[in-house]
Coordinates of C-alpha atoms in Angstrom, one line a residue:
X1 CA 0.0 0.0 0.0
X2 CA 1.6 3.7 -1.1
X3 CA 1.0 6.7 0.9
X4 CA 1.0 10.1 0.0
X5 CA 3.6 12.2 1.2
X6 CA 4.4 15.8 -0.4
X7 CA 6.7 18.6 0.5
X8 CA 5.6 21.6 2.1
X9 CA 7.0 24.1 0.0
X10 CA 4.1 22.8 -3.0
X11 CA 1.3 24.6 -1.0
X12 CA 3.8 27.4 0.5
X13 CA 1.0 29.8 1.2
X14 CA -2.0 28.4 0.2
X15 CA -5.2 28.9 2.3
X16 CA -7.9 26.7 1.0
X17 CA -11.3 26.2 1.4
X18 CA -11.6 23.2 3.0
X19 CA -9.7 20.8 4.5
X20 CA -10.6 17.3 5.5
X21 CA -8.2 16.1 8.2
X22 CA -7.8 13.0 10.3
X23 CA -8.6 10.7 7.7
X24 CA -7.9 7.5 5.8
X25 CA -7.9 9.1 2.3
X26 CA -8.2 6.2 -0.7
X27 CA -6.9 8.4 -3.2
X28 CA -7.2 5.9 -6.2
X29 CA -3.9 7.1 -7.1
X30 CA -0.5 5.3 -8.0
X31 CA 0.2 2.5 -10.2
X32 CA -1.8 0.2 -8.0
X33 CA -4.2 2.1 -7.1
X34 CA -3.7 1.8 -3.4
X35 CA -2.2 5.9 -2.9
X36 CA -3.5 6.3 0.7
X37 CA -3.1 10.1 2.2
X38 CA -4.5 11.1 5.8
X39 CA -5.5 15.0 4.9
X40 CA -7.5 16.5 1.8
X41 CA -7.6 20.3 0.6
X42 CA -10.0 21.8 -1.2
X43 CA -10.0 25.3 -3.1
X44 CA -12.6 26.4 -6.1
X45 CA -14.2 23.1 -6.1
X46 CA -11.0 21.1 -6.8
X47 CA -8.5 19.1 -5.0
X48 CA -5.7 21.2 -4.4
X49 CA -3.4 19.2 -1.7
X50 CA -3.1 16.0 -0.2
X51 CA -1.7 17.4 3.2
X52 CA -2.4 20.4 5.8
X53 CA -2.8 23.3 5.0
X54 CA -3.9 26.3 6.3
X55 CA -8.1 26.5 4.9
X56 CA -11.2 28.7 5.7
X57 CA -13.3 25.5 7.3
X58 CA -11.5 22.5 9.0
X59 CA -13.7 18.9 9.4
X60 CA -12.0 16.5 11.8
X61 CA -13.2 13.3 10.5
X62 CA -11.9 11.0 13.3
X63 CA -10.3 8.5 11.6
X64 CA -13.4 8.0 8.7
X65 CA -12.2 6.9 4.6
X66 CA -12.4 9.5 2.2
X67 CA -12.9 7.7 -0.9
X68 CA -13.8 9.7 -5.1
X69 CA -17.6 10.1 -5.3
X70 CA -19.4 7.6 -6.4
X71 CA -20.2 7.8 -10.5
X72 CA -23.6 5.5 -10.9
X73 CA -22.3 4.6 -15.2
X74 CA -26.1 3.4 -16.5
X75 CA -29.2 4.2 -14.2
X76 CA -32.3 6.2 -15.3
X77 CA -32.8 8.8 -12.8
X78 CA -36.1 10.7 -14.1
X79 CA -37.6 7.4 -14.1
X80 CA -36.4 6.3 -10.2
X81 CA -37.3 10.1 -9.2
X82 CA -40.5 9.4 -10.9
X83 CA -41.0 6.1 -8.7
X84 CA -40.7 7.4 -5.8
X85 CA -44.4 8.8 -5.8
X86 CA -45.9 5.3 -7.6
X87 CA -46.5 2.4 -6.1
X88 CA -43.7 0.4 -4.5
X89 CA -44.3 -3.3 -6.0
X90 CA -41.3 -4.9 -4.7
X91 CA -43.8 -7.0 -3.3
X92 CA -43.8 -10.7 -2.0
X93 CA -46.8 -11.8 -3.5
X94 CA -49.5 -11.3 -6.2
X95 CA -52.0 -10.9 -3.4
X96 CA -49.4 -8.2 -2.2
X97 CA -49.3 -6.5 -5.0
X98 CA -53.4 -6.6 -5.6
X99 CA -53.5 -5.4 -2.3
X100 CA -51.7 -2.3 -2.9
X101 CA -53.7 -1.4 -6.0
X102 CA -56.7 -1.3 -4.2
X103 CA -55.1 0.7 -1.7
X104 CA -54.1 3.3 -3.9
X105 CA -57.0 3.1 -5.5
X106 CA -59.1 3.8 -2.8
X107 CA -57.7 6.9 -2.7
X108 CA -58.4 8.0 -6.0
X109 CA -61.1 9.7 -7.7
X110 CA -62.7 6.9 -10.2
X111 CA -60.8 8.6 -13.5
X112 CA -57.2 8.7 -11.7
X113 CA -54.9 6.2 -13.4
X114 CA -53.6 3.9 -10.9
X115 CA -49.3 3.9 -11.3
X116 CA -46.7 1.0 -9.8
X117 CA -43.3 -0.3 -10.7
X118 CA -40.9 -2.4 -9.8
X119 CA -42.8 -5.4 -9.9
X120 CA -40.8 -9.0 -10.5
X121 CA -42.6 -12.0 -12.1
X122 CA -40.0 -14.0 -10.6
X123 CA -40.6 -13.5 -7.1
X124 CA -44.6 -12.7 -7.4
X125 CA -45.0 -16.5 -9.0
X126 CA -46.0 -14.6 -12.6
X127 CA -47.6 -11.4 -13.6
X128 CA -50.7 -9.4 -13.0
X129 CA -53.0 -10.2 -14.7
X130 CA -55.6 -7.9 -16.0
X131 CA -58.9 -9.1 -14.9
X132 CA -57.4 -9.0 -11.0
X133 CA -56.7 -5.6 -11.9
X134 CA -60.0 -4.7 -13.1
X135 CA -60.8 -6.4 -9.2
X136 CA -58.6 -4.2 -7.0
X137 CA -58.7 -1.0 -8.7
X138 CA -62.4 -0.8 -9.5
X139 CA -62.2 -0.3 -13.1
X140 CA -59.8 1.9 -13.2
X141 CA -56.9 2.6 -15.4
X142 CA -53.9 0.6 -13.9
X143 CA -50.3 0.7 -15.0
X144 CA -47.6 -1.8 -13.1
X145 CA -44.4 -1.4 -14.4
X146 CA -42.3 -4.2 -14.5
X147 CA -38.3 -4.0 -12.9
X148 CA -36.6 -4.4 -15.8
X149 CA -38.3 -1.5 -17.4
X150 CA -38.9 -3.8 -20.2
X151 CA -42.4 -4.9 -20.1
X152 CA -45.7 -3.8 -17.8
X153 CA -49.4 -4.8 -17.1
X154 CA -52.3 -2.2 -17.7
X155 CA -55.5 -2.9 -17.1
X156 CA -58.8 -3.3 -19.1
X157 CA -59.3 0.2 -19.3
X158 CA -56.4 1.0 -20.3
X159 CA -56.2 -1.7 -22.9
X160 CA -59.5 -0.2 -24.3
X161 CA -58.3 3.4 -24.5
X162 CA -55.4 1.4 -27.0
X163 CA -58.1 -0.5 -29.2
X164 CA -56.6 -3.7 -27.8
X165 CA -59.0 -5.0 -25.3
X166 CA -60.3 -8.0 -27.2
X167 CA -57.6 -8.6 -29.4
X168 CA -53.8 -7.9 -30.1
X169 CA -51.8 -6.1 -32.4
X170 CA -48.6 -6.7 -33.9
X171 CA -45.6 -4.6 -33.1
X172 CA -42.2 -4.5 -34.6
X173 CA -39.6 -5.2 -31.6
X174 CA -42.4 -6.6 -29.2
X175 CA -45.1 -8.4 -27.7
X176 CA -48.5 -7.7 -26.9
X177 CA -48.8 -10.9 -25.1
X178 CA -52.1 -13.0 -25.1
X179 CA -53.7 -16.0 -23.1
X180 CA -54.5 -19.0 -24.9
X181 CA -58.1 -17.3 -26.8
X182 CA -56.3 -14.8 -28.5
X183 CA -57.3 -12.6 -25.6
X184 CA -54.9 -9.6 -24.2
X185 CA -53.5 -10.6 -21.0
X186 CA -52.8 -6.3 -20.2
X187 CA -48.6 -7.5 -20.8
X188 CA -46.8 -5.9 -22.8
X189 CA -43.7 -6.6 -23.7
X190 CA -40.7 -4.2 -25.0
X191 CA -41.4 -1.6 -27.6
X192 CA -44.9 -2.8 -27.4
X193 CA -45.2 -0.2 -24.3
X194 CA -44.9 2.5 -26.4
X195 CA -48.4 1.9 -27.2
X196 CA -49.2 3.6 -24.4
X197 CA -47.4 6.9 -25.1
X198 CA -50.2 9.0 -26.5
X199 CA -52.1 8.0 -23.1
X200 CA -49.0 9.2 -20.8
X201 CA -46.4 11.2 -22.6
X202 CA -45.5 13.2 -22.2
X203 CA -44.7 14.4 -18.8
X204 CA -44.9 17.4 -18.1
X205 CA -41.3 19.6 -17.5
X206 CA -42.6 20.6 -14.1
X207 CA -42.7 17.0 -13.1
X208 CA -39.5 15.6 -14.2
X209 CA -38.1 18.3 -12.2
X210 CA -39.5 17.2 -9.6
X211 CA -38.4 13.8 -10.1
X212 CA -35.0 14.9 -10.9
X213 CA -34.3 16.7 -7.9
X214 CA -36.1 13.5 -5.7
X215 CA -33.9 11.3 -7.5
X216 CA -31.0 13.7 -7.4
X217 CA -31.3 14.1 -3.0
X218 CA -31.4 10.4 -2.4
X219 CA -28.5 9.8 -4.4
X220 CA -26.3 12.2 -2.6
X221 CA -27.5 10.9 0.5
X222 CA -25.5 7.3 -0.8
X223 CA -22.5 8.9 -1.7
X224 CA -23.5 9.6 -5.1
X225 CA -22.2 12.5 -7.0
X226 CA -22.2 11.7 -11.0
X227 CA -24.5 9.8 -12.8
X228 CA -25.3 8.7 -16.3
X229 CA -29.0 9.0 -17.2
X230 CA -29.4 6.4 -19.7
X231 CA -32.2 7.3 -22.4
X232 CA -33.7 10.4 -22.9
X233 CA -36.1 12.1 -25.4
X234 CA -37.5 9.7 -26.9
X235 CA -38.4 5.5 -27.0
X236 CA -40.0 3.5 -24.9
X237 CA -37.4 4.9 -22.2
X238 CA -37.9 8.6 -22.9
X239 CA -39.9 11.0 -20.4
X240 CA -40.4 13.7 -22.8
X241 CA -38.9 14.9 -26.7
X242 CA -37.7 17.7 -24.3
X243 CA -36.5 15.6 -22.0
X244 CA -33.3 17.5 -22.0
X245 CA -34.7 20.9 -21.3
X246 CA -36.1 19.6 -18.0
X247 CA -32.3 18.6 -16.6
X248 CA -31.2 22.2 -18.0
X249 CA -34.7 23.7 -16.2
X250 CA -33.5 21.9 -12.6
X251 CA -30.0 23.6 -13.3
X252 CA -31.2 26.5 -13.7
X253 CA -33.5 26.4 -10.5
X254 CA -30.6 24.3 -8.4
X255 CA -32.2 21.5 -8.7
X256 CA -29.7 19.3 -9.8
X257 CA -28.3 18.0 -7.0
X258 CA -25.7 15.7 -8.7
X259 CA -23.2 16.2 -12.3
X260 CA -25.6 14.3 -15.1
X261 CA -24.5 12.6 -18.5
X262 CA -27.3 12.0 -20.9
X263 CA -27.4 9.6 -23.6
X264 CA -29.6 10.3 -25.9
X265 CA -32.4 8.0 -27.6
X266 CA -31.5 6.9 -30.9
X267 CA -35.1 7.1 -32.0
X268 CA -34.7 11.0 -32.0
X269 CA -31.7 11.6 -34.0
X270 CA -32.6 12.1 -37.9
X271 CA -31.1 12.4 -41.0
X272 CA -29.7 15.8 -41.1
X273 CA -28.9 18.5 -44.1
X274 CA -24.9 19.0 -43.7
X275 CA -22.6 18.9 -46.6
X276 CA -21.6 15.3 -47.7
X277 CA -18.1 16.0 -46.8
X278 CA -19.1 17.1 -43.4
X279 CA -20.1 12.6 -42.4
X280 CA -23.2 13.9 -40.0
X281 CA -25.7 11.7 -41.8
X282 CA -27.7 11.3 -38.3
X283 CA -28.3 13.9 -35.3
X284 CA -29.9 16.4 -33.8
X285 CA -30.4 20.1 -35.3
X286 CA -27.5 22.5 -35.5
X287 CA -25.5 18.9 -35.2
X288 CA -25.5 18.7 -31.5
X289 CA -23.4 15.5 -30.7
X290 CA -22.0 13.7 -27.6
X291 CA -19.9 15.8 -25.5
X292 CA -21.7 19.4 -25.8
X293 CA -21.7 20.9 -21.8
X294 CA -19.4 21.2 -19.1
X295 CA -18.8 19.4 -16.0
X296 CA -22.2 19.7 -14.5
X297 CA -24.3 18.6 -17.7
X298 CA -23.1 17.4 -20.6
X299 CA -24.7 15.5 -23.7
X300 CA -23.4 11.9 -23.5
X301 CA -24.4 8.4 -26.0
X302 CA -26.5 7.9 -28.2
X303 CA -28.5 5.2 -26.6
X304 CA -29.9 2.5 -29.1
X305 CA -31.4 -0.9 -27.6
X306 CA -30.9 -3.9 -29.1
X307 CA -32.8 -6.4 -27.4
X308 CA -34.2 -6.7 -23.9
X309 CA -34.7 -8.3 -20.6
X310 CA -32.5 -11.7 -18.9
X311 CA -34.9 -12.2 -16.4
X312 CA -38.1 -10.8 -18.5
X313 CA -36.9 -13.5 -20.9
X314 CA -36.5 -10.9 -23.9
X315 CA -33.1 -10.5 -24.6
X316 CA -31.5 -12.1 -27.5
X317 CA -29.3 -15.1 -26.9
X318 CA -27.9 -18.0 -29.2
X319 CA -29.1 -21.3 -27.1
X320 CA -32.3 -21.4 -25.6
X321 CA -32.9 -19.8 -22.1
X322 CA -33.0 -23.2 -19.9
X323 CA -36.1 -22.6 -18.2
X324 CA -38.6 -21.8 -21.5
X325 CA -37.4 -24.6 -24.0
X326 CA -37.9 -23.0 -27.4
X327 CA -37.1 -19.9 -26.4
X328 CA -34.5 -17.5 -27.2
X329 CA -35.5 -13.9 -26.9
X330 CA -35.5 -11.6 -29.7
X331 CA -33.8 -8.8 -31.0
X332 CA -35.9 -5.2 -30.8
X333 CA -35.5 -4.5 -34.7
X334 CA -34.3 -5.8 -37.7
X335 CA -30.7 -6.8 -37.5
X336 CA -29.5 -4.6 -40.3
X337 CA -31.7 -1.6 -39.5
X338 CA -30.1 -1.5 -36.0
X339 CA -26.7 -1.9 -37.8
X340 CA -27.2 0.7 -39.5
X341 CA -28.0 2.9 -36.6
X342 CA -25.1 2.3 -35.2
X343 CA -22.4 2.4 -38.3
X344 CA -24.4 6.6 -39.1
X345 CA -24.4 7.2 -34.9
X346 CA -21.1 6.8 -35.1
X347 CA -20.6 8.4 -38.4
X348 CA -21.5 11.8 -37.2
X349 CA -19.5 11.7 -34.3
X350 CA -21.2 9.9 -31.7
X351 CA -20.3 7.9 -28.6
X352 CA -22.6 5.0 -28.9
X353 CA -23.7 3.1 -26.1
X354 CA -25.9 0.0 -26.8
X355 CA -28.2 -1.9 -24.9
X356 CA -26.6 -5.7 -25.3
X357 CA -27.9 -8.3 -22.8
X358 CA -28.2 -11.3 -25.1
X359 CA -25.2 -13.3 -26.4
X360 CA -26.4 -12.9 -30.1
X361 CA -27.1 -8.9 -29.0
X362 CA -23.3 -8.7 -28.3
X363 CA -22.4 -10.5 -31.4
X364 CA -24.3 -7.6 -33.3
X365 CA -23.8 -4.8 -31.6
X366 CA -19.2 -5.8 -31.7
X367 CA -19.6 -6.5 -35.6
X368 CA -21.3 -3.3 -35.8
X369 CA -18.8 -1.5 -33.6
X370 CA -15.9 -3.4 -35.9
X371 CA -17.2 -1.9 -38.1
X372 CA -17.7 1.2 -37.8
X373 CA -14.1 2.3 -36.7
X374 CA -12.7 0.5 -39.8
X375 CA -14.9 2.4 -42.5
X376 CA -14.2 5.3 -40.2
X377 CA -11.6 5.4 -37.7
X378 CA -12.0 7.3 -34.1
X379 CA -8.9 7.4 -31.8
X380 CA -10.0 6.3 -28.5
X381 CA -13.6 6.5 -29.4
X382 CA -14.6 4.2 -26.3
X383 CA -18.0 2.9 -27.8
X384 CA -20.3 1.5 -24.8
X385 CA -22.1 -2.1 -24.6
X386 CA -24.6 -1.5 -21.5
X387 CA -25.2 -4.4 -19.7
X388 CA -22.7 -6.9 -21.2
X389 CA -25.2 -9.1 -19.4
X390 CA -24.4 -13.1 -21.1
X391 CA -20.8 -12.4 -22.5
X392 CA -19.5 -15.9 -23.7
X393 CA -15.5 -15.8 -23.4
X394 CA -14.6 -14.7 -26.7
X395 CA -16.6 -11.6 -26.5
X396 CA -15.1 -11.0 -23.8
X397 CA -11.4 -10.9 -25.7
X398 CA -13.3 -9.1 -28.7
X399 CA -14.5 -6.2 -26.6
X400 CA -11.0 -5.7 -25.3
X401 CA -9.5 -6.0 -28.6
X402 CA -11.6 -3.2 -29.6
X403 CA -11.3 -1.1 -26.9
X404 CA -15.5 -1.2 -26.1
X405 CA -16.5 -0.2 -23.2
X406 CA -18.7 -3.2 -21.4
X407 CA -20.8 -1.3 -18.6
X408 CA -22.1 -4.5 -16.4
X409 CA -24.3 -4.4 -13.2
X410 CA -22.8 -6.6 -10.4
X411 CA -25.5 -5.5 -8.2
X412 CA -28.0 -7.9 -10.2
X413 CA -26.5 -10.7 -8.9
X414 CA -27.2 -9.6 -5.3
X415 CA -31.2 -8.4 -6.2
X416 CA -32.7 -10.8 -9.3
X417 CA -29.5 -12.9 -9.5
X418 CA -31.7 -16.1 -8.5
X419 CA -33.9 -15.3 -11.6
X420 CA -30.9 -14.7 -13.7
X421 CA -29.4 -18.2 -12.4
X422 CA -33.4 -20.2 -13.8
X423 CA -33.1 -18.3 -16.9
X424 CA -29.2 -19.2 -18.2
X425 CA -29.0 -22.9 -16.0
X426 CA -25.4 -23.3 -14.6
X427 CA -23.6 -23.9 -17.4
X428 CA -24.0 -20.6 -18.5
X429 CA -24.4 -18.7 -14.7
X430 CA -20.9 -17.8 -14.8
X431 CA -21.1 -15.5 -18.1
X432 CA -24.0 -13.1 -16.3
X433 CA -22.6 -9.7 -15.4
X434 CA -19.0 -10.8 -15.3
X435 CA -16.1 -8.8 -13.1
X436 CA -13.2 -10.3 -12.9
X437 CA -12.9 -11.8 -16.5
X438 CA -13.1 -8.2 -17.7
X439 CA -10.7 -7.1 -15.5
X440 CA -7.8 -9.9 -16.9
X441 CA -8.7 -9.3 -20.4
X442 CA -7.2 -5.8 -19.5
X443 CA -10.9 -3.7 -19.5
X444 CA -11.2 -0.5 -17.2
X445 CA -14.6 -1.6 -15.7
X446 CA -17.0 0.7 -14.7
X447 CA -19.6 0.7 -12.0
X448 CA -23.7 0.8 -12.2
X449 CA -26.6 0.1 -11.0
X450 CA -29.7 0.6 -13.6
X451 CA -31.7 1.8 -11.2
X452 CA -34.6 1.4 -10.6
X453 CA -34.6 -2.2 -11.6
X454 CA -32.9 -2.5 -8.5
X455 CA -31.8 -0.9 -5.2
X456 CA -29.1 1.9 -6.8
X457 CA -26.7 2.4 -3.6
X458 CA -23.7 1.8 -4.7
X459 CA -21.8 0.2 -1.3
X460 CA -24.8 -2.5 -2.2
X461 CA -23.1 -2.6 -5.5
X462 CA -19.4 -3.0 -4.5
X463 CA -20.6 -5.7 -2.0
X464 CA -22.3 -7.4 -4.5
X465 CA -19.2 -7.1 -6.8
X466 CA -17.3 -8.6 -4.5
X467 CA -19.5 -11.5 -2.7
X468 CA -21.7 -12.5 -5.8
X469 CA -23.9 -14.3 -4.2
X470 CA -27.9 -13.9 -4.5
X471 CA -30.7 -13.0 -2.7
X472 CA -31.4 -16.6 -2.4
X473 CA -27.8 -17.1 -0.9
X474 CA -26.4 -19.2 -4.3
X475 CA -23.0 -18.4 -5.7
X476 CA -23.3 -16.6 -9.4
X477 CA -20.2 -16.7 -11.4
X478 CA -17.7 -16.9 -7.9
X479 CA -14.6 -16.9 -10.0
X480 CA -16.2 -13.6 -11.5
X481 CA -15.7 -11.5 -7.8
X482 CA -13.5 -8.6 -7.6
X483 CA -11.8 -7.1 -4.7
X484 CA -13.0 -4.6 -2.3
X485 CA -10.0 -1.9 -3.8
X486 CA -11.0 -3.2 -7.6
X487 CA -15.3 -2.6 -7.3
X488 CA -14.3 0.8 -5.8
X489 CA -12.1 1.7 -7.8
X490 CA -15.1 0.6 -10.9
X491 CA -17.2 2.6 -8.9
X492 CA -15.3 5.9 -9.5
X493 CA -12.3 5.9 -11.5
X494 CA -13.7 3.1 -13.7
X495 CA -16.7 4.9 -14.5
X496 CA -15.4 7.9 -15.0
X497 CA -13.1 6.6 -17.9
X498 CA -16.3 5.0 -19.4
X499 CA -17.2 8.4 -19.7
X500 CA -13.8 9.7 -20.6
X501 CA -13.7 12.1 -17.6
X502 CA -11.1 10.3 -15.8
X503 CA -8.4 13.4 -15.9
X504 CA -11.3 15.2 -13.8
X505 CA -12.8 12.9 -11.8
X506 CA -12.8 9.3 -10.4
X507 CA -9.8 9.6 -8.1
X508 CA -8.9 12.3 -4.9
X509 CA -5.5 13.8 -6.1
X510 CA -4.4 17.6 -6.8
X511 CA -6.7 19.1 -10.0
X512 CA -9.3 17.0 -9.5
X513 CA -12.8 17.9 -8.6
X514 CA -13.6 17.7 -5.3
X515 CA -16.8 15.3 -5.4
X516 CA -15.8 13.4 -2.5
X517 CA -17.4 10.6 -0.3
X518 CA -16.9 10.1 3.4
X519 CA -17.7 6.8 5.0
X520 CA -17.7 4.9 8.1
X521 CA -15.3 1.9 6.9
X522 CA -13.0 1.5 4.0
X523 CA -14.8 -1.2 1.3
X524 CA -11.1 -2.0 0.2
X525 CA -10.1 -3.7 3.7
X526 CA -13.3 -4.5 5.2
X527 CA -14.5 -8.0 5.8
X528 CA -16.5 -9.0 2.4
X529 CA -20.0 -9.7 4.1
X530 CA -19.6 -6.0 5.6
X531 CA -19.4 -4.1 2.8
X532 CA -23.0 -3.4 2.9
X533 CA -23.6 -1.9 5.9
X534 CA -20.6 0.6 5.6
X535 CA -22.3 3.9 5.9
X536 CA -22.0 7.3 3.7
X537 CA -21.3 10.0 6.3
X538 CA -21.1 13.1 4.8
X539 CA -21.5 13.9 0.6
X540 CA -18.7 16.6 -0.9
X541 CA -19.4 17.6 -4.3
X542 CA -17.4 20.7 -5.9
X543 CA -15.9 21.0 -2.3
X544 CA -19.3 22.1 -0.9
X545 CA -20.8 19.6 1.6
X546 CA -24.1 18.3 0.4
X547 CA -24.9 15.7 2.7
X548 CA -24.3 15.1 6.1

């Protein structure tokens, strides 16, 4: 282990802003990582010294770990702000989850729609089902959104309102699913939900400020001080086409408690007018591309989804899943339409980040990327493949041959892992969410949640990371853990590279920003089946304490 030492004659005079003192500072510094310091100083929102120094404020932290703010690479944070005021249907049962419809219905004036999520088919015994619905919410219009964010249940009503009570429609990408008559069974699966868009979108500006800031105050109370928002404007993921303007409104009002990356839906870039010469054959207007804004909001990805859920059963694998013989998921367009997508996102100078959970999804969304940089090259473009979720072995050494950025979830394991482990059997557990394979193919790994599909907070994350085992208590993928040192580091400096901001943030040494959490134990040196009940003590973001 290194620690930091530094002459005094490098802050000869300097009075900062803040100092933290008394500490166990995890830099993240140092060819190993492992640069430990005991002070940190702050002036104009950046680290300035690793030592004492004269400073306006002094916090004796008693011996508590400074470690680089947490940086959350994929979640959706309108959407968890948003879930806050629905329904919380991280329920037991389907009577528990009937139950809590009628509750909220009771509430309700009869033409209120009735709105849940976070419901999981795997731990209810199946899904709601629309005539119960019709039961506990009176008639009403009922919308249960499923974890994944790949699928819901509405209700009869709502069916109606989309012409699809009696009967189902096809949709490109999706599923209106239907019981053995033909009949709608209110699930719909994948793009199918944007059925319901011209009921429910969009929301209102107002609101996803709102849900923003909600989102924005519980995150800072976890140690969370970056995140990437993964899908705005438009899709079946989208809030809003002005999805964007809401983020810049909560800025403007300070409401935006945290620094925000935003990928972008590919269903709203278009073909646009430039000169041929120019390449930008797909955008926005005035060619607004990845990387317009500054260190407090910034234009990210360009998000496109190629297939769907592991434990909804929809994403796109090459052997069957081993609990629905005949299955294999499916992809959410046609192969060469999302292709092409890809090869004109990246065209016009985009990041791309793709949704790739499926083993035949990877396949297509690598050849793509292959692609791409041979017909035209990018240095160091660091294309994205969210999820990475069933990554045979040789994907794994593709994706580091081509520098692609895999953005995993090892807090799955911990929350649906025991759904993950019916859907792939064991002979194929060990490819779900991997860590440590990434890691010795020489990946920098970053660190997410995708909240809401499950519980964001990222010390649940690292200890997941590191102890892979499920809610269940079985092992998923063992030889996959990391260290404590390694899932923190993913945590911050891993996920800041994915985002090429490592030179600013991601580690606690001189020039950084100061985004800074203070905890109660170190995750690197812990005992494993700790990690999770390490608690965030105070929040620093831009040297300003925001929590705590």
């Amino acid at each position: 282990m290194s620690h930091a030492r530094f002459s005094g004659n490098r802050t000869s005079g300097l009075r900062a802003d803040l100092l933290l003192t008394n500490a166990r500072v995890r830099t993240l510094g140092g060819p190993d990582h492992d640069l430990v310091a005991s002070s940190v100083a702050v002036l104009h929102g950046r680290v300035v010294a690793l030592e004492n120094v004269p400073a306006h404020r002094v916090i004796d932290l008693d011996g508590a770990v400074v470690v680089p703010g947490f940086h959350d690479a994929h979640n959706h944070m309108a959407w968890y702000g948003l879930s806050l005021a629905e329904v919380d249907l991280r329920l037991p049962s389907l009577d528990h989850v009937y139950a809590a419809v009628a509750e909220r219905a009771a509430a309700l004036p009869p033409d209120a729609w009735v709105v849940g999520a976070g419901y999981d088919e795997n731990k209810l015994g199946g899904h709601p089902d629309r005539d119960a619905l019709d039961r506990a919410a009176g008639g009403r219009r009922v919308w249960l959104k499923h974890a994944s964010g790949h699928m819901c249940v509405v209700s009869s009503a709502v069916l109606a309102d989309l012409g699809i009570a009696e009967a189902a429609v096809e949709v490109p990408g999706g599923l209106v699913v239907t019981d053995p008559a033909g009949r709608p069974t209110g699930l719909l699966q994948e793009t199918a939900q944007s059925l319901l868009s011209r009921l429910v979108l969009p929301y209102p500006v107002a609101t996803l400020v709102d849900a923003i800031e909600r989102a924005g105050r519980a995150y800072l109370a976890e140690g969370i001080t970056s995140v990437v928002e993964a899908g705005v404007g438009g899709g079946w993921i989208g809030k809003s086409p002005v999805e964007v303007a809401a983020y810049q409104a909560a800025r403007d009002a300070g409401r935006l408690p945290v620094r925000v990356e935003l990928m972008v839906a590919a269903d709203v870039l278009h073909p646009l007018a430039a000169h041929d010469e120019d390449g930008l054959t797909a955008g926005l207007d005035l060619g607004i591309r990845t990387g317009l804004g500054d260190d407090r909001l910034r234009i990210g990805p360009v998000k496109v989804f190629s297939d769907g859920s592991l434990i909804g059963h929809t994403c796109a694998l090459s052997e069957d899943f081993a609990d629905t013989p005949g299955s294999r998921g499916y992809l959410q367009d046609d192969a060469g339409a999302l292709r092409a997508r890809i090869l004109d996102a990246h065209r016009s100078g985009w990041r791309v980040a793709a949704h790739a959970i499926g083993d035949a999804a990877i396949d297509l969304v690598l050849d793509s990327y292959d692609e791409a940089q041979r017909r035209w090259p990018r240095p160091d473009v660091r294309h994205r493949v969210e999820h990475f979720g069933v990554a045979r072995p040789d994907q794994v050494a593709r994706a580091a041959a081509l520098g692609v950025v895999p953005v995993p979830q090892g807090r799955f394991v911990g929350e649906i892992g025991d759904g993950m482990l019916r859907a792939l059997g064991p002979g194929r557990a060990g490819w779900a969410y991997r860590g440590r394979s990434l890691l010795d193919a020489g990946i920098v790994v970053p660190a997410s949640s995708d909240r809401p599909v499950v519980d964001g907070r990222p010390l649940l994350g690292i200890h997941d990371l590191v102890n892979r085992t499920t809610e269940g208590g079985q092992p998923l993928g063992r030889e996959e853990a990391m260290t404590g040192l390694e899932a923190l580091t993913a945590y911050t400096l891993g996920s800041a590279y994915a985002s090429h901001q490592e030179h600013d943030r991601g580690q606690v040494l001189p020039g950084r920003l100061a985004d800074l959490a203070v905890l109660s134990e170190d995750p690197a040196t812990v005992e494993p089946s700790r990690i999770r009940d390490i608690e965030v003590l105070r929040t620093v973001l831009g040297g300003e304490v925001v929590h705590g």
